[in-house]
Short mmCIF file of C-alpha atoms and ligand atoms in Angstrom, two decimals:
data_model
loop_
_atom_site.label_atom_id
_atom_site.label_comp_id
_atom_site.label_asym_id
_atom_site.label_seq_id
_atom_site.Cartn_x
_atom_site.Cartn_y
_atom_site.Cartn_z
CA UNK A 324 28.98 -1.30 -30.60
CA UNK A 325 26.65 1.11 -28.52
CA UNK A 326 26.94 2.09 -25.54
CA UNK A 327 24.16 2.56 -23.28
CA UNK A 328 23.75 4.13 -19.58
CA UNK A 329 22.61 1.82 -16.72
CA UNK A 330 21.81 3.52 -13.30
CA UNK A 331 21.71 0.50 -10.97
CA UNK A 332 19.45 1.51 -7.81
CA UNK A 333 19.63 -1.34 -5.63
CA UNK A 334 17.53 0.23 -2.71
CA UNK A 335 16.64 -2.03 0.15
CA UNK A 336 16.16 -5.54 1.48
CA UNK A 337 16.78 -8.08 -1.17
CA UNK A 338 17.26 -5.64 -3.54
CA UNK A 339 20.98 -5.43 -2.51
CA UNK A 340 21.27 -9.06 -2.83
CA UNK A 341 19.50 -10.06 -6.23
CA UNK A 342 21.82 -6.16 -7.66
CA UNK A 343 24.95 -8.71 -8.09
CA UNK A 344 23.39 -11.02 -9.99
CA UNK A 345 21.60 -8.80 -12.59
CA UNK A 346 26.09 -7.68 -12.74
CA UNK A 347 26.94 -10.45 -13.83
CA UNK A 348 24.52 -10.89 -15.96
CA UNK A 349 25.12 -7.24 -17.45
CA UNK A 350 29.13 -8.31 -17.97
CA UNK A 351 28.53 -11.29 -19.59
CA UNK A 352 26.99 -9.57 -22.63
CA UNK A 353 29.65 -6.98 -22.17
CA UNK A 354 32.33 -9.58 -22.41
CA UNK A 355 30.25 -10.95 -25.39
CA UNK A 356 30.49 -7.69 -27.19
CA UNK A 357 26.47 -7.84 -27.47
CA UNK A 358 26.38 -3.87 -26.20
CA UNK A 359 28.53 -1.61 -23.88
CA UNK A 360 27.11 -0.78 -20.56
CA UNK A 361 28.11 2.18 -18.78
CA UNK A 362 26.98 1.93 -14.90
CA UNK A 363 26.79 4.39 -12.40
CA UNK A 364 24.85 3.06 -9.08
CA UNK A 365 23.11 4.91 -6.37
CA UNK A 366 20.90 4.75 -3.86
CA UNK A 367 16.86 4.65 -3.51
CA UNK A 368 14.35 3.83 -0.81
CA UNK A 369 15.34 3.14 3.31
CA UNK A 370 19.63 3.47 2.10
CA UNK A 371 18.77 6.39 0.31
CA UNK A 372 16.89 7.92 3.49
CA UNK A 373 19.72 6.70 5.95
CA UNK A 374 22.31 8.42 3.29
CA UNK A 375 20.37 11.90 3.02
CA UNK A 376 17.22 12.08 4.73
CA UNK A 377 15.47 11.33 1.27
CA UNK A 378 13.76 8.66 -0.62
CA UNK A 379 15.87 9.25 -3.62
CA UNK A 380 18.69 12.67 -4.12
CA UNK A 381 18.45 14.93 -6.21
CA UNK A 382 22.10 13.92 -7.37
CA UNK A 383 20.64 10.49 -8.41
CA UNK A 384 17.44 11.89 -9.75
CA UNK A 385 19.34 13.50 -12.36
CA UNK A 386 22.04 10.55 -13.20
CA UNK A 387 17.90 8.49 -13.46
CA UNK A 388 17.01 11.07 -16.12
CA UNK A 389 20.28 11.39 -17.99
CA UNK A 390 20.06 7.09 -18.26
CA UNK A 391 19.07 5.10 -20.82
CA UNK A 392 17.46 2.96 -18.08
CA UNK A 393 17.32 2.26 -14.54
CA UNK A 394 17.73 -0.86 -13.27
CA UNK A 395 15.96 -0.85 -9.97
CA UNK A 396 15.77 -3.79 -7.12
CA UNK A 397 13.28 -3.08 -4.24
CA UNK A 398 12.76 -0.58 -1.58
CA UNK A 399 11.17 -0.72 2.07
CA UNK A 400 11.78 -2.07 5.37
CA UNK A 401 10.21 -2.49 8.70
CA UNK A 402 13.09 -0.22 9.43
CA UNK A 403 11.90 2.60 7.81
CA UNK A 404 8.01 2.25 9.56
CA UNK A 405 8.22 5.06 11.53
CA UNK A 406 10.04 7.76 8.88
CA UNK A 407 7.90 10.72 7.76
CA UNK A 408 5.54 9.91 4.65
CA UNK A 409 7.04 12.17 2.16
CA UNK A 410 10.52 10.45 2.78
CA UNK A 411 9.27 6.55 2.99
CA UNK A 412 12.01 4.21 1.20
CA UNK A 413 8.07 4.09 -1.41
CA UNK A 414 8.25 7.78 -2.17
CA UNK A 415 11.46 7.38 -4.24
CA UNK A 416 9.99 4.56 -6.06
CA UNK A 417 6.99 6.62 -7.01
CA UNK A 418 8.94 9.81 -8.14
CA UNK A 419 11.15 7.99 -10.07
CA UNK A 420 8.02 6.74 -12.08
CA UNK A 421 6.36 10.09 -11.81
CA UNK A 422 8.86 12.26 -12.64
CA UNK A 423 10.58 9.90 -15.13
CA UNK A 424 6.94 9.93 -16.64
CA UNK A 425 6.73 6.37 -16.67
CA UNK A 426 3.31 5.31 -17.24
CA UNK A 427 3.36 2.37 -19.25
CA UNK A 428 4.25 -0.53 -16.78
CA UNK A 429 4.73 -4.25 -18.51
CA UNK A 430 4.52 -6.96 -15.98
CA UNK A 431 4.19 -10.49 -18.28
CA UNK A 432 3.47 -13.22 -16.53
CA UNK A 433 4.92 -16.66 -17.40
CA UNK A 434 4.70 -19.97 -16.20
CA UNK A 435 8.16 -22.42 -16.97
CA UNK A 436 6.54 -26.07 -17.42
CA UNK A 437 9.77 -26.75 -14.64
CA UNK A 438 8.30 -24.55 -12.40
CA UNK A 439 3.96 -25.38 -13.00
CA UNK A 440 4.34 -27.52 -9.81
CA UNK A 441 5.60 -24.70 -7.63
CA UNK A 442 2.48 -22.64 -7.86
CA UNK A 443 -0.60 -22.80 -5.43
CA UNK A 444 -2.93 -23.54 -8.75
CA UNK A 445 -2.87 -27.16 -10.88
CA UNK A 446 -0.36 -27.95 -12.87
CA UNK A 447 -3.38 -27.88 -16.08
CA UNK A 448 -3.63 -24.21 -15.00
CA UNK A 449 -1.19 -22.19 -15.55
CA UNK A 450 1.84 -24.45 -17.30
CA UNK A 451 2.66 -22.20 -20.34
CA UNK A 452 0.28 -19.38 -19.26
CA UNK A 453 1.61 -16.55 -21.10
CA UNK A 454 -0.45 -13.47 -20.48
CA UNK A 455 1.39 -9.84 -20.16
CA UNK A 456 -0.92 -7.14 -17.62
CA UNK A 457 -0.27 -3.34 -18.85
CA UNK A 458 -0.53 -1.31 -16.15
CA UNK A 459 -1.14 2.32 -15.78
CA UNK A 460 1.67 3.25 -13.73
CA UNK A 461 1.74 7.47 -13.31
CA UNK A 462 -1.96 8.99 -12.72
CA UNK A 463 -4.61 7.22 -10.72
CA UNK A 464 -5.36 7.09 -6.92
CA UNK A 465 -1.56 7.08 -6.66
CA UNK A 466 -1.11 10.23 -7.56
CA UNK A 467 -4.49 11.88 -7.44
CA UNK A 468 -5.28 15.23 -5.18
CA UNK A 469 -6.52 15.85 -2.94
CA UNK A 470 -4.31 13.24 -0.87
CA UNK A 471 -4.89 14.39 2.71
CA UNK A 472 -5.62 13.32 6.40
CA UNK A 473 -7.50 15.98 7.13
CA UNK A 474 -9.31 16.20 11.10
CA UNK A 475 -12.75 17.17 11.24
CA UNK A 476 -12.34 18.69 14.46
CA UNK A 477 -14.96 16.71 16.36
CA UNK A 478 -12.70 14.09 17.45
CA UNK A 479 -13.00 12.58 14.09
CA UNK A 480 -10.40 12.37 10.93
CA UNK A 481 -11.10 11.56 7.09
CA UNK A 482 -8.37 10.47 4.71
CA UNK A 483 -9.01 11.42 1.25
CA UNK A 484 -7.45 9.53 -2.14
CA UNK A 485 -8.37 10.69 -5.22
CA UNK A 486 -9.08 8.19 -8.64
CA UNK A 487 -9.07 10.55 -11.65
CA UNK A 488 -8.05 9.65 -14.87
CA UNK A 489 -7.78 12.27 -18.34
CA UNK A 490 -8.65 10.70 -21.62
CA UNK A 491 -5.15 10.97 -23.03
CA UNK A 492 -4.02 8.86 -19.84
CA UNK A 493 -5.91 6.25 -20.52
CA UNK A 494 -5.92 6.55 -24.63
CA UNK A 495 -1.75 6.02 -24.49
CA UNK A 496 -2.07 3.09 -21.93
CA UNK A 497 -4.39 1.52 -24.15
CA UNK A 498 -2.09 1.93 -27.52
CA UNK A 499 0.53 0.19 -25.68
CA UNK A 500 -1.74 -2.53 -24.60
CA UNK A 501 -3.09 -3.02 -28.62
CA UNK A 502 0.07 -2.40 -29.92
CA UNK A 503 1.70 -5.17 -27.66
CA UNK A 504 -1.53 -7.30 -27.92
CA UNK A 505 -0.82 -7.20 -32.25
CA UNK A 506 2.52 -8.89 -31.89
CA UNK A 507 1.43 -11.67 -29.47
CA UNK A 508 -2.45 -13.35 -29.36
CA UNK A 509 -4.05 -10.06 -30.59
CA UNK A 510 -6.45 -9.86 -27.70
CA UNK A 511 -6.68 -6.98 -25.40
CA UNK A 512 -9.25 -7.37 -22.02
CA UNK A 513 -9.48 -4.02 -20.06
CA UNK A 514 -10.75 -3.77 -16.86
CA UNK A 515 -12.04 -1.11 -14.77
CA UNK A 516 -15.15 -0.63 -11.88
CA UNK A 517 -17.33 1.39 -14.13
CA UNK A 518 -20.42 0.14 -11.81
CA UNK A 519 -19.41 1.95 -8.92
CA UNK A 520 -16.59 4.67 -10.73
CA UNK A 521 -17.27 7.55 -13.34
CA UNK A 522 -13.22 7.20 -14.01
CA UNK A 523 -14.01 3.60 -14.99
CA UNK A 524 -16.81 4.51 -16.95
CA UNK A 525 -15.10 7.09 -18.38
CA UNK A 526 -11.81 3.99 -19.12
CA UNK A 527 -14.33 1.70 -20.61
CA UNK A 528 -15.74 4.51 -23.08
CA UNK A 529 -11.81 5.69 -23.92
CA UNK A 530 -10.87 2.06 -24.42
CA UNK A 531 -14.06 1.43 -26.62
CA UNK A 532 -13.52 4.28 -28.83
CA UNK A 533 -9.66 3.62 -29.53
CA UNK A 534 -9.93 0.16 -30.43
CA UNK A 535 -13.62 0.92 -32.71
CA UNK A 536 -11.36 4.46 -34.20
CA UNK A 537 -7.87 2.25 -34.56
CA UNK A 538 -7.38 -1.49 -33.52
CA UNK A 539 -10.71 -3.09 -34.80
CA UNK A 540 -8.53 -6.00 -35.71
CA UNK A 541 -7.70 -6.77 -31.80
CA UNK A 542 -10.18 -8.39 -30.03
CA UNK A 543 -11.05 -6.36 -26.74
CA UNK A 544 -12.98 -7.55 -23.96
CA UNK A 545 -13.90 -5.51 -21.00
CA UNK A 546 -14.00 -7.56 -17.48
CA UNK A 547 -14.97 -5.93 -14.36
CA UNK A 548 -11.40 -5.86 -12.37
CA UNK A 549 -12.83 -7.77 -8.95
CA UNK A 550 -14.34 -10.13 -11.56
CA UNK A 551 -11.25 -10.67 -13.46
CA UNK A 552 -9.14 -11.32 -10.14
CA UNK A 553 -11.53 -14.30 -9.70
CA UNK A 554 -10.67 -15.02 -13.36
CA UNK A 555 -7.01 -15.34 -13.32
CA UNK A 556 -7.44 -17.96 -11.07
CA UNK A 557 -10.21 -19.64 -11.80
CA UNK A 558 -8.87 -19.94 -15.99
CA UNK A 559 -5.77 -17.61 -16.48
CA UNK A 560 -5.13 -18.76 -20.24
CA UNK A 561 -8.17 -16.97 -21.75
CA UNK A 562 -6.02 -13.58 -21.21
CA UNK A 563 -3.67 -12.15 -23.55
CA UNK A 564 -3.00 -8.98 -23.10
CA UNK A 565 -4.58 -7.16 -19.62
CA UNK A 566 -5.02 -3.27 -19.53
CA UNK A 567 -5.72 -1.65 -16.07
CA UNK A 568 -5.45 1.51 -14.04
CA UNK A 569 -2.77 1.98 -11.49
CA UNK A 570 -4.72 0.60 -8.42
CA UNK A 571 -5.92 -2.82 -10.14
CA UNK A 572 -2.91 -3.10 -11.75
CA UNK A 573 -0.82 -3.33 -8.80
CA UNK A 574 -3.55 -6.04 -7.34
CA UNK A 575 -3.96 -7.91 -10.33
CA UNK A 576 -0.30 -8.05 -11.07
CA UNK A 577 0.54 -9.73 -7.43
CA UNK A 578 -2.09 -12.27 -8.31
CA UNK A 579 -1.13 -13.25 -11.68
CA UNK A 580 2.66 -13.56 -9.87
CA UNK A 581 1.40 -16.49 -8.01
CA UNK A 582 -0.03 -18.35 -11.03
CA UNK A 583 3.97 -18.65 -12.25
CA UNK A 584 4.95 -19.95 -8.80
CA UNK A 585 6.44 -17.28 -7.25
CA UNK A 586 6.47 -13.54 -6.91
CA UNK A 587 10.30 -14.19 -7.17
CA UNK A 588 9.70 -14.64 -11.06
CA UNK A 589 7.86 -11.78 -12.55
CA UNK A 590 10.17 -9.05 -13.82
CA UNK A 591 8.57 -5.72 -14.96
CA UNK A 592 9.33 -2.84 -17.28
CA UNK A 593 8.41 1.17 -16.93
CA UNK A 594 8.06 2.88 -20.04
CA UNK A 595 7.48 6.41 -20.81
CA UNK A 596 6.66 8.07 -24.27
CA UNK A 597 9.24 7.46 -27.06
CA UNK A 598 10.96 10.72 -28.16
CA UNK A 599 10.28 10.81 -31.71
CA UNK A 600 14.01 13.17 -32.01
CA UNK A 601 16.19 10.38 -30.82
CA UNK A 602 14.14 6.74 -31.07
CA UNK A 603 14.47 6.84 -27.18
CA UNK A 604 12.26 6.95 -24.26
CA UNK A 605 12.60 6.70 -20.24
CA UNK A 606 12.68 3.40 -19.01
CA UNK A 607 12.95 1.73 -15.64
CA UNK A 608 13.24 -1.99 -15.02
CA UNK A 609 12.49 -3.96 -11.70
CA UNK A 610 11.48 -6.62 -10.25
CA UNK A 611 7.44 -7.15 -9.06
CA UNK A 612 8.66 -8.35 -5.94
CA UNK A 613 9.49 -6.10 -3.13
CA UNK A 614 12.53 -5.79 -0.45
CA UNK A 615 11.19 -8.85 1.53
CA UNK A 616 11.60 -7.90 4.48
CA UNK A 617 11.19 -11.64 5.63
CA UNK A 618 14.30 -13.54 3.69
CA UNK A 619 16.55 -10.43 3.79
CA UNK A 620 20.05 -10.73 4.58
CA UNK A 621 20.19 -14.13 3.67
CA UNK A 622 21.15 -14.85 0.80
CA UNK A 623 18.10 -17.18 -0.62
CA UNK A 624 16.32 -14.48 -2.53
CA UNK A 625 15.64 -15.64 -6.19
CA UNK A 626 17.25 -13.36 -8.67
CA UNK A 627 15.29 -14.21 -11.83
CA UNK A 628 12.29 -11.15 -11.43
CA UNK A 629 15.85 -9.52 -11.19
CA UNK A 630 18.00 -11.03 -14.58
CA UNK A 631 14.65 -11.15 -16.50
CA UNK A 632 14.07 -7.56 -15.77
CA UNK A 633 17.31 -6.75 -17.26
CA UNK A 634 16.26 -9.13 -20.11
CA UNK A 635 13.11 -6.93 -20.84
CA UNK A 636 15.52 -3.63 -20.68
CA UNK A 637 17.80 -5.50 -23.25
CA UNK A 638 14.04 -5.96 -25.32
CA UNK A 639 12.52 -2.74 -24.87
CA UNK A 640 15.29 -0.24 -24.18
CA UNK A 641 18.05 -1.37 -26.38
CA UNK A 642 16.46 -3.14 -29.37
CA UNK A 643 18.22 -6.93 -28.43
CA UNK A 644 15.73 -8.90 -29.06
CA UNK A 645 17.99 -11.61 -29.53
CA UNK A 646 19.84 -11.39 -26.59
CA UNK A 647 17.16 -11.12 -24.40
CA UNK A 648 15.86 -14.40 -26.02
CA UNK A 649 18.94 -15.94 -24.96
CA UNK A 650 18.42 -14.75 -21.57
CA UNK A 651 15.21 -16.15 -21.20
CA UNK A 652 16.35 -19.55 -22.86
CA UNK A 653 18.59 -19.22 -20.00
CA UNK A 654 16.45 -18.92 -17.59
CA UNK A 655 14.01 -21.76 -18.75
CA UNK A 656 17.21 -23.95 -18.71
CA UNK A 657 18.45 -23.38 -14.98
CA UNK A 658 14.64 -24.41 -14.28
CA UNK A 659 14.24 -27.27 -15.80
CA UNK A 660 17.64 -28.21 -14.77
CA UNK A 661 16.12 -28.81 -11.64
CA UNK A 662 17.86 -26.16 -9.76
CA UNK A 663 15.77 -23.84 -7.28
CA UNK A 664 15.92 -20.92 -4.72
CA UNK A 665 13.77 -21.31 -1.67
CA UNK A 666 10.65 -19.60 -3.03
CA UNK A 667 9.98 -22.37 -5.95
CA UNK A 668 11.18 -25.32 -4.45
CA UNK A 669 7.80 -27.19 -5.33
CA UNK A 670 8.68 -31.07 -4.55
CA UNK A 671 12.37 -30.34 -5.46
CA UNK A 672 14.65 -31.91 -2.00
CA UNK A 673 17.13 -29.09 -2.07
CA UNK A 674 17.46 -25.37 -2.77
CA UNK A 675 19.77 -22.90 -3.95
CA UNK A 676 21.95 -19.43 -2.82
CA UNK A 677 20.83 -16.41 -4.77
CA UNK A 678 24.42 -16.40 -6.00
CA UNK A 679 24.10 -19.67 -7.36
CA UNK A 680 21.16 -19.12 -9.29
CA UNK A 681 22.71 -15.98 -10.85
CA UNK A 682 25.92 -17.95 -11.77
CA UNK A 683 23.81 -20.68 -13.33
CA UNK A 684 21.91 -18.56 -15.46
CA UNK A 685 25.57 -16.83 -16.24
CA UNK A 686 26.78 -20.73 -17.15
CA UNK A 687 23.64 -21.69 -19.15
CA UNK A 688 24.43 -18.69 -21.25
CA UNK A 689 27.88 -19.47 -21.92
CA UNK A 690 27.16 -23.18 -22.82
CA UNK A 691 24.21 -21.99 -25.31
CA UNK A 692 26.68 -19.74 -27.02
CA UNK A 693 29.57 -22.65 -26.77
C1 IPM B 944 4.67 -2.47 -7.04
C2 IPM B 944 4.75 -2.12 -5.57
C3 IPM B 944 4.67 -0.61 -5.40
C4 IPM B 944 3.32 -0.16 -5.90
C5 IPM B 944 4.93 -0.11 -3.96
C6 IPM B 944 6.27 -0.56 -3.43
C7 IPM B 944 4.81 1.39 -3.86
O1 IPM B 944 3.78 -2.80 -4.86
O2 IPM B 944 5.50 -1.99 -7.82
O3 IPM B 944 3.78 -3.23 -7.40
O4 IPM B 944 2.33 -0.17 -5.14
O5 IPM B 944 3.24 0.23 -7.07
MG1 MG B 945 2.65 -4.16 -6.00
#
């Protein structure tokens, strides 16, 4: 049986609270003999600031890179407002990613039948919407520099982002997005501002010459990214497979959340290159939901973004394709049970502990494997 390395970070907020479920989870297929799981935990965001003054140690940086993946809850907290920007509970988030180089970020958004009443859009809309946004997740306006307040010195400041994307940035983001796009409904739309940004034009052309040079049998469409927000909720099912930068990514992604019914469902994966030596690559897992500040500390958060993130790791990281089937079968069985946290309680009368969805999901895998 192989063993592979989990670093649990649960970070902040509801982060802590949705951790234990993804556990139990994680010893179930333990138990099962599925894989081994050795876990080391540590801390990330606000907890890692009040621990050592920074977003993230260096002691945990290095048990992130010796992992075979990070499982990661949220970080942030009205809290940690006032803390200096290079040590924000964000900044650990984003050097995990960086330094992990983690640019390939998977964020599939589906909508349970069980759960088509629970989002903000008609039922006829999004049940079964199965669409998966690939998002750039290391270069960008994120990461671009100059990054500066700078003061002008007349009583006036200017902050500066920089957008700038290389072609090999944008050529491996778009072979994961073809390459995903050929083992589900072999359609790829990329988006990008190219009528107001060279780096979108320069995305578009990248885009256009891989798929022409090596994916001609994927259909790609190109959608202007403010367009395609007004898309995804006007007719979501006529995407398959979305490729963005960093920026519209992260916009997008919170959109498409809401077409599934809550942003308390969408699960996400971080994947770097694989390593042709050993079959392996860098990989991160988390939720697309943040520390909610708002429902903290009380025990309602919904763990699924959580479980199903562990179900992608179990999919992407460790080649269990079957278990992470079962995990989702899971999943789709606690919902249409009837059960629900707060966030998706649609017309259902009563809701649900984040403990009790965890151990329900734990219960519906034991009775499928009965
Ligand atoms: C996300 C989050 C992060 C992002 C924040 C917490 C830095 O919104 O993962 O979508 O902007 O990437
Ligand atoms: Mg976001």
């Amino acid at each position: 049986m192989a063993t592979h390395k989990l670093l649990l970070l649960p970070g902040d907020g509801i982060g802590i609270e949705v951790m234990p479920e993804v556990i139990k989870v994680i010893d179930w297929f333990q138990a099962r003999g599925v894989a081994g799981f050795e876990t080391e935990t540590g801390l990330v965001g606000g907890s890692a600031y009040d621990a050592h003054g920074q977003a993230i140690s260096e002691s945990d940086m290095a048990l992130a890179t010796e992992s075979d993946a990070v499982i990661f809850g949220a970080v942030g907290g009205p809290k940690w407002d006032a803390v200096p920007y290079d040590v924000r509970p964000e900044a650990g988030l984003l050097r995990l990613r960086k330094d992990l180089a983690l640019f390939a970020n998977l964020r599939p958004a589906i909508c349970y039948p069980a759960l088509a009443d629970a989002s903000s859009l008609k039922r006829e809309i999004v049940e079964n919407l199965d669409i998966m946004i690939v998002r750039e997740l290391t270069g960008g306006v994120y990461f671009g520099e100059p990054k500066e307040i700078i003061d002008l010195g007349n009583g006036q400041k200017r902050g500066i982002d920089t957008q700038v994307y290389d072609t090999y940035e944008i050529e491996r983001i778009g072979r994961v997005a073809f390459e995903l796009a050929r083992k589900r409904g072999n359609k790829v739309t990329s988006s990008e501002k190219r009528n107001v940004m060279k780096s979108g034009v320069l995305w578009n052309e990248v885009i256009t010459a891989l798929h022409k040079r090596e994916y001609a049998d994927v259909t790609l469409e190109h959608q202007l990214a403010d367009a395609l927000g007004m898309q995804l909720v006007r007719w979501p099912k006529q995407f398959d497979v979305i490729v963005t930068d960093n920026l519209f990514g992260d916009m997008l992604s919170d959109i498409a959340a809401m077409l599934t019914g809550s942003l308390g469902m969408l699960p996400s994966a971080s994947l770097g290159e694989m390593n042709p030596k050993t079959g392996k690559r860098k990989a991160m897992y988390e939720p697309v939901h943040g520390s909610a500040p708002d429902i903290a500390g009380q025990g309602i958060a919904n763990p699924i973004a959580m479980i199903g993130s562990f179900g992608m790791a179990l999919r992407y990281s460790f080649g269990l394709g079957d278990a992470a089937d079962r995990l989702d079968k899971a999943i789709a069985d606690v919902l249409a049970s009837g059960l629900r946290t707060a966030d998706i309680k649609g017309n259902a009368t009563s809701t649900c502990s984040t403990g009790q969805m965890g151990d329900a999901i734990v219960a519906a895998l034991d009775k499928a494997s009965a």
